[in-house]
CSV table of C-alpha atoms in Angstrom, one decimal:
chain,number,residue,atom,x,y,z
Z,16,MET,CA,-4.6,-7.5,-18.9
Z,17,THR,CA,-5.5,-3.9,-20.9
Z,18,GLN,CA,-3.2,-1.2,-21.1
Z,19,ASN,CA,-5.2,0.5,-18.1
Z,20,VAL,CA,-2.7,-1.1,-16.0
Z,21,LEU,CA,1.0,-2.1,-17.1
Z,22,THR,CA,2.9,-4.8,-14.8
Z,23,THR,CA,6.5,-5.2,-15.1
Z,24,ARG,CA,8.2,-8.2,-12.5
Z,25,ARG,CA,11.6,-7.5,-11.4
Z,26,GLY,CA,13.0,-10.3,-10.0
Z,27,ALA,CA,10.8,-10.7,-7.0
Z,28,VAL,CA,9.6,-6.8,-7.3
Z,29,LEU,CA,5.9,-6.4,-9.1
Z,30,GLU,CA,6.0,-2.8,-10.6
Z,31,VAL,CA,2.4,-1.9,-11.2
Z,32,THR,CA,1.1,1.4,-12.8
Z,33,LEU,CA,-1.6,3.0,-13.8
Z,34,ASN,CA,-2.2,4.0,-17.6
Z,35,ARG,CA,-5.2,5.9,-18.5
Z,36,PRO,CA,-4.5,9.4,-19.4
Z,37,LYS,CA,-5.0,11.7,-19.3
Z,38,ALA,CA,-5.5,11.4,-15.4
Z,39,ASN,CA,-5.2,8.1,-14.5
Z,40,ALA,CA,-9.0,8.1,-13.0
Z,41,ILE,CA,-10.2,4.5,-12.0
Z,42,ASP,CA,-13.4,2.9,-13.2
Z,43,MET,CA,-15.0,-0.2,-12.1
Z,44,ALA,CA,-13.0,-2.2,-15.4
Z,45,THR,CA,-9.7,-0.6,-13.8
Z,46,SER,CA,-10.7,-1.4,-10.6
Z,47,ARG,CA,-11.6,-5.1,-11.2
Z,48,GLU,CA,-8.1,-5.5,-13.3
Z,49,LEU,CA,-6.1,-4.0,-10.1
Z,50,GLY,CA,-7.8,-6.6,-7.8
Z,51,GLU,CA,-6.8,-9.5,-9.9
Z,52,ILE,CA,-3.0,-8.5,-10.4
Z,53,PHE,CA,-2.9,-7.7,-6.5
Z,54,THR,CA,-4.5,-10.9,-5.8
Z,55,GLU,CA,-2.2,-12.8,-8.1
Z,56,PHE,CA,0.9,-10.8,-6.3
Z,57,ARG,CA,-0.3,-11.8,-3.0
Z,58,ASP,CA,-0.7,-15.6,-3.8
Z,59,ASP,CA,2.6,-15.8,-6.0
Z,60,PRO,CA,5.6,-17.2,-3.6
Z,61,GLU,CA,8.2,-15.5,-6.6
Z,62,LEU,CA,6.8,-12.3,-5.5
Z,63,ARG,CA,8.0,-10.2,-2.1
Z,64,VAL,CA,7.2,-6.9,-2.8
Z,65,ALA,CA,4.6,-4.6,-5.4
Z,66,LEU,CA,5.7,-1.3,-6.4
Z,67,LEU,CA,2.7,0.9,-7.3
Z,68,THR,CA,2.8,4.4,-9.6
Z,69,ALA,CA,1.4,5.8,-12.6
Z,70,GLN,CA,2.2,7.3,-15.9
Z,71,GLY,CA,3.0,11.0,-16.5
Z,72,GLU,CA,4.2,13.6,-14.5
Z,73,LYS,CA,1.2,15.4,-13.6
Z,74,PHE,CA,-1.5,12.7,-11.7
Z,75,PHE,CA,-0.9,9.7,-9.8
Z,76,CYS,CA,-4.5,9.2,-9.6
Z,77,PRO,CA,-7.6,11.4,-9.2
Z,78,GLY,CA,-9.9,8.6,-7.9
Z,79,TRP,CA,-13.1,7.5,-9.1
Z,80,ASP,CA,-13.7,7.8,-13.0
Z,81,LEU,CA,-16.2,10.7,-12.9
Z,82,LYS,CA,-16.8,10.3,-16.5
Z,83,ALA,CA,-17.8,6.6,-16.0
Z,84,ALA,CA,-19.8,8.0,-13.4
Z,85,ALA,CA,-21.8,10.2,-15.7
Z,86,GLU,CA,-22.3,7.1,-17.8
Z,87,GLY,CA,-23.8,5.4,-14.8
Z,88,GLU,CA,-21.5,3.6,-13.0
Z,89,ALA,CA,-22.6,3.6,-9.4
Z,90,ALA,CA,-20.5,4.7,-6.1
Z,91,ASP,CA,-21.2,1.7,-4.6
Z,92,ALA,CA,-20.7,-0.5,-7.6
Z,93,ASP,CA,-18.8,-3.6,-7.3
Z,94,TYR,CA,-15.4,-2.8,-7.7
Z,95,GLY,CA,-13.6,-6.4,-7.7
Z,96,VAL,CA,-11.9,-8.3,-5.2
Z,97,GLY,CA,-9.8,-5.9,-3.2
Z,98,GLY,CA,-12.3,-3.1,-3.2
Z,99,PHE,CA,-11.7,0.4,-5.1
Z,100,GLY,CA,-8.2,0.3,-6.5
Z,101,GLY,CA,-8.1,-3.5,-5.7
Z,102,LEU,CA,-6.1,-2.6,-2.3
Z,103,GLN,CA,-8.6,-1.3,0.1
Z,104,GLU,CA,-10.0,-5.3,1.3
Z,105,LEU,CA,-7.6,-7.2,-0.3
Z,106,ARG,CA,-7.2,-10.0,2.5
Z,107,GLY,CA,-4.5,-11.5,3.4
Z,108,LEU,CA,-2.0,-9.4,1.8
Z,109,ASN,CA,1.0,-9.9,3.7
Z,110,LYS,CA,3.6,-8.6,1.7
Z,111,PRO,CA,4.7,-4.6,1.4
Z,112,VAL,CA,3.6,-2.8,-1.1
Z,113,ILE,CA,5.1,0.8,-1.8
Z,114,ALA,CA,3.5,3.6,-3.6
Z,115,ALA,CA,4.9,6.0,-5.6
Z,116,VAL,CA,3.3,9.4,-5.9
Z,117,ASN,CA,4.3,11.1,-9.0
Z,118,GLY,CA,1.8,13.9,-9.1
Z,119,ILE,CA,-1.8,14.5,-7.8
Z,120,ALA,CA,-3.5,11.8,-5.7
Z,121,CYS,CA,-6.8,12.9,-4.5
Z,122,GLY,CA,-9.8,11.3,-3.4
Z,123,GLY,CA,-9.7,7.5,-4.3
Z,124,GLY,CA,-6.6,8.1,-5.5
Z,125,LEU,CA,-5.1,8.9,-2.1
Z,126,GLU,CA,-6.8,6.3,-0.6
Z,127,LEU,CA,-5.5,4.3,-2.9
Z,128,ALA,CA,-2.0,5.3,-1.5
Z,129,LEU,CA,-3.1,4.7,1.7
Z,130,GLY,CA,-3.5,1.1,0.8
Z,131,ALA,CA,0.2,0.8,0.7
Z,132,ASP,CA,2.7,0.1,3.4
Z,133,ILE,CA,5.3,3.1,2.7
Z,134,ILE,CA,4.3,6.4,0.5
Z,135,LEU,CA,6.8,8.2,-1.1
Z,136,ALA,CA,6.0,11.3,-2.8
Z,137,ALA,CA,7.4,13.5,-5.8
Z,138,ASP,CA,8.2,17.1,-4.4
Z,139,HIS,CA,5.3,18.5,-6.8
Z,140,ALA,CA,2.7,15.7,-5.6
Z,141,SER,CA,-0.4,17.0,-4.3
Z,142,PHE,CA,-3.4,15.6,-2.0
Z,143,ALA,CA,-7.1,16.0,-1.1
Z,144,LEU,CA,-10.0,14.1,-0.2
Z,145,PRO,CA,-12.4,16.3,-2.4
Z,146,GLU,CA,-15.5,13.8,-1.8
Z,147,ILE,CA,-17.1,16.7,0.7
Z,148,LYS,CA,-17.7,18.9,-2.5
Z,149,SER,CA,-19.7,16.2,-4.7
Z,150,GLY,CA,-22.0,14.8,-2.2
Z,151,THR,CA,-19.9,11.8,-1.3
Z,152,VAL,CA,-18.1,10.2,1.3
Z,153,ALA,CA,-14.3,9.6,1.2
Z,154,ASP,CA,-15.0,5.9,3.0
Z,155,ALA,CA,-11.8,4.0,3.3
Z,156,ALA,CA,-9.9,7.6,3.9
Z,157,THR,CA,-12.7,8.3,6.7
Z,158,ILE,CA,-11.7,4.9,8.3
Z,159,LYS,CA,-7.9,5.2,8.1
Z,160,LEU,CA,-6.8,8.7,8.2
Z,161,PRO,CA,-7.5,9.8,11.8
Z,162,LYS,CA,-5.7,6.5,13.0
Z,163,ARG,CA,-2.4,7.5,10.5
Z,164,ILE,CA,-2.2,11.3,11.4
Z,165,PRO,CA,-3.5,13.4,14.4
Z,166,TYR,CA,-7.1,13.3,14.4
Z,167,HIS,CA,-7.9,17.1,14.4
Z,168,ILE,CA,-6.0,17.2,11.1
Z,169,ALA,CA,-7.5,14.5,9.7
Z,170,MET,CA,-10.9,15.5,10.3
Z,171,GLU,CA,-10.0,19.1,9.2
Z,172,LEU,CA,-9.1,17.6,5.8
Z,173,LEU,CA,-11.9,15.6,5.1
Z,174,PHE,CA,-14.4,18.2,6.1
Z,175,THR,CA,-12.9,20.9,3.8
Z,176,GLY,CA,-11.7,18.8,0.9
Z,177,ARG,CA,-8.5,21.1,0.7
Z,178,TRP,CA,-5.3,20.6,-1.2
Z,179,PHE,CA,-2.4,20.0,0.8
Z,180,ASP,CA,1.3,19.5,-0.5
Z,181,ALA,CA,4.0,16.9,-0.1
Z,182,GLU,CA,5.9,19.0,2.4
Z,183,GLU,CA,2.4,19.1,4.7
Z,184,GLY,CA,1.6,15.5,4.3
Z,185,HIS,CA,5.3,14.2,5.5
Z,186,ARG,CA,5.0,16.6,8.3
Z,187,TRP,CA,1.8,15.1,9.5
Z,188,GLY,CA,3.6,11.2,8.4
Z,189,LEU,CA,1.4,10.4,5.7
Z,190,ILE,CA,4.4,10.2,3.3
Z,191,ASN,CA,7.5,8.6,4.2
Z,192,ARG,CA,10.2,10.8,2.2
Z,193,ILE,CA,9.7,13.3,-0.5
Z,194,LEU,CA,11.8,13.1,-3.8
Z,195,PRO,CA,12.9,15.1,-7.2
Z,196,ALA,CA,10.6,13.7,-9.6
Z,197,ALA,CA,13.6,12.5,-11.5
Z,198,GLU,CA,14.6,10.7,-8.6
Z,199,LEU,CA,11.3,9.0,-7.4
Z,200,MET,CA,11.3,5.7,-9.3
Z,201,ALA,CA,14.8,4.8,-8.6
Z,202,GLU,CA,14.5,5.6,-4.8
Z,203,ALA,CA,11.4,3.2,-4.8
Z,204,ARG,CA,12.7,0.5,-6.7
Z,205,LYS,CA,16.1,0.9,-4.5
Z,206,MET,CA,14.0,0.7,-1.7
Z,207,ALA,CA,11.4,-2.7,-3.0
Z,208,ASP,CA,14.7,-4.1,-4.1
Z,209,GLU,CA,16.0,-3.6,-0.5
Z,210,LEU,CA,12.8,-5.1,0.8
Z,211,ALA,CA,12.3,-7.8,-1.7
Z,212,ALA,CA,15.9,-9.1,-0.3
Z,213,GLY,CA,14.7,-9.1,3.4
Z,214,PRO,CA,13.2,-11.7,5.2
Z,215,PRO,CA,9.7,-12.4,3.8
Z,216,LEU,CA,8.1,-14.5,6.6
Z,217,VAL,CA,8.8,-11.9,9.1
Z,218,PHE,CA,7.3,-9.0,6.9
Z,219,ALA,CA,4.3,-11.5,6.9
Z,220,ALA,CA,4.1,-11.5,10.3
Z,221,ILE,CA,4.6,-7.7,10.7
Z,222,LYS,CA,1.5,-7.1,8.2
Z,223,GLU,CA,-0.4,-9.7,9.8
Z,224,ILE,CA,-0.3,-8.3,13.7
Z,225,ALA,CA,0.2,-4.9,12.8
Z,226,ARG,CA,-3.7,-5.1,11.2
Z,227,GLU,CA,-5.3,-7.6,13.5
Z,228,ALA,CA,-4.1,-5.5,16.6
Z,229,GLU,CA,-5.0,-2.2,15.1
Z,230,ASP,CA,-8.3,-2.2,17.5
Z,231,MET,CA,-6.6,-4.6,20.2
Z,232,LYS,CA,-5.6,-3.5,23.2
Z,233,PHE,CA,-1.8,-4.4,23.8
Z,234,GLN,CA,-1.8,-7.1,26.0
Z,235,ASP,CA,-5.0,-9.2,24.3
Z,236,ALA,CA,-2.7,-8.8,21.2
Z,237,LEU,CA,0.3,-10.2,22.6
Z,238,ASN,CA,-2.0,-12.6,24.4
Z,239,ARG,CA,-3.1,-14.0,20.8
Z,240,ILE,CA,0.6,-13.9,19.9
Z,241,ASN,CA,1.9,-16.0,22.9
Z,242,ALA,CA,-1.6,-18.7,21.8
Z,243,SER,CA,0.0,-19.3,18.8
Z,244,GLN,CA,-3.3,-17.5,17.2
Z,245,PHE,CA,-1.3,-15.9,14.6
Z,246,GLU,CA,-0.9,-17.7,11.5
Z,247,THR,CA,1.9,-16.0,9.9
Z,248,VAL,CA,4.1,-15.8,13.1
Z,249,GLU,CA,3.6,-19.9,13.9
Z,250,LYS,CA,4.7,-20.4,10.2
Z,251,LEU,CA,7.7,-17.9,10.6
Z,252,TYR,CA,8.7,-19.3,14.3
Z,253,ARG,CA,8.7,-23.1,12.5
Z,254,SER,CA,10.4,-22.1,9.3
Z,255,GLU,CA,13.9,-22.6,7.7
Z,256,ASP,CA,14.4,-18.9,7.5
Z,257,GLN,CA,14.0,-18.6,11.3
Z,258,LYS,CA,16.9,-21.3,11.7
Z,259,GLU,CA,18.8,-19.3,8.7
Z,260,GLY,CA,18.4,-15.9,10.6
Z,261,ALA,CA,20.1,-17.1,13.9
Z,262,ARG,CA,22.6,-19.2,12.2
Z,263,ALA,CA,23.8,-16.1,9.6
Z,264,PHE,CA,24.0,-13.9,13.1
Z,265,ALA,CA,25.9,-16.4,15.0
Z,266,GLU,CA,28.4,-16.7,11.5
Z,267,LYS,CA,28.9,-13.4,11.3
Z,268,ARG,CA,27.1,-13.0,7.5
Z,269,ASP,CA,24.3,-12.0,5.8
Z,270,PRO,CA,21.4,-14.5,5.8
Z,271,VAL,CA,19.7,-16.0,3.0
Z,272,TRP,CA,16.0,-16.2,3.0
Z,273,LYS,CA,13.9,-18.6,1.5
Z,274,GLY,CA,10.7,-18.1,2.4
Z,275,ARG,CA,10.1,-21.3,3.9
């Protein structure tokens, strides 16, 4: 891997850090690298949680590298497996991903954060979807944002491209927690470690059900579960972990999860 993306394994946690001074913008090569990293994370049974952040204190990610665009990279270029930033379209990613937003997250950078399951933000972080001002569309955000926050707020942000701060993002439910910048990574790592100690097969089932049921009626989704049509759920119900969870509860002890 290049120095554009730094990775560190801490036990079952994979830390992924954007490292492209000055702003951590993503060009085609970096996007493909991120896709490879998250694919390896998805497929590695020893890794249970990913923590995504960026170097520096000013920028998380401003999205697409406009310098690369000026040099000929197309907006609809092949950004590799997982699409832009490696998360948006990565199939079968059934492990928790935490985004620790350490600064400006706009355009594709905000979309990258939206690809995570949990978003923590430094108190100085700021956000925007300014694609409207450059004649392009924030495609992933246009799909996801109206489903994550109130429709009218999402459409205002998409139509105007205006900036909003972490406090407003938290108010609309876009951000889980706001933290002082000096505490962001410590708290993000603490959360990652807590999740890594949790039941990976249950997490996988939760992610698959939530993803597949997003556009389904409640009863239709429940019928699919009852008809054994979710692979992760079936794997869970036939696993050692499911039996271990019941035993641990009965024995009043913490379970030991093996992921099988």
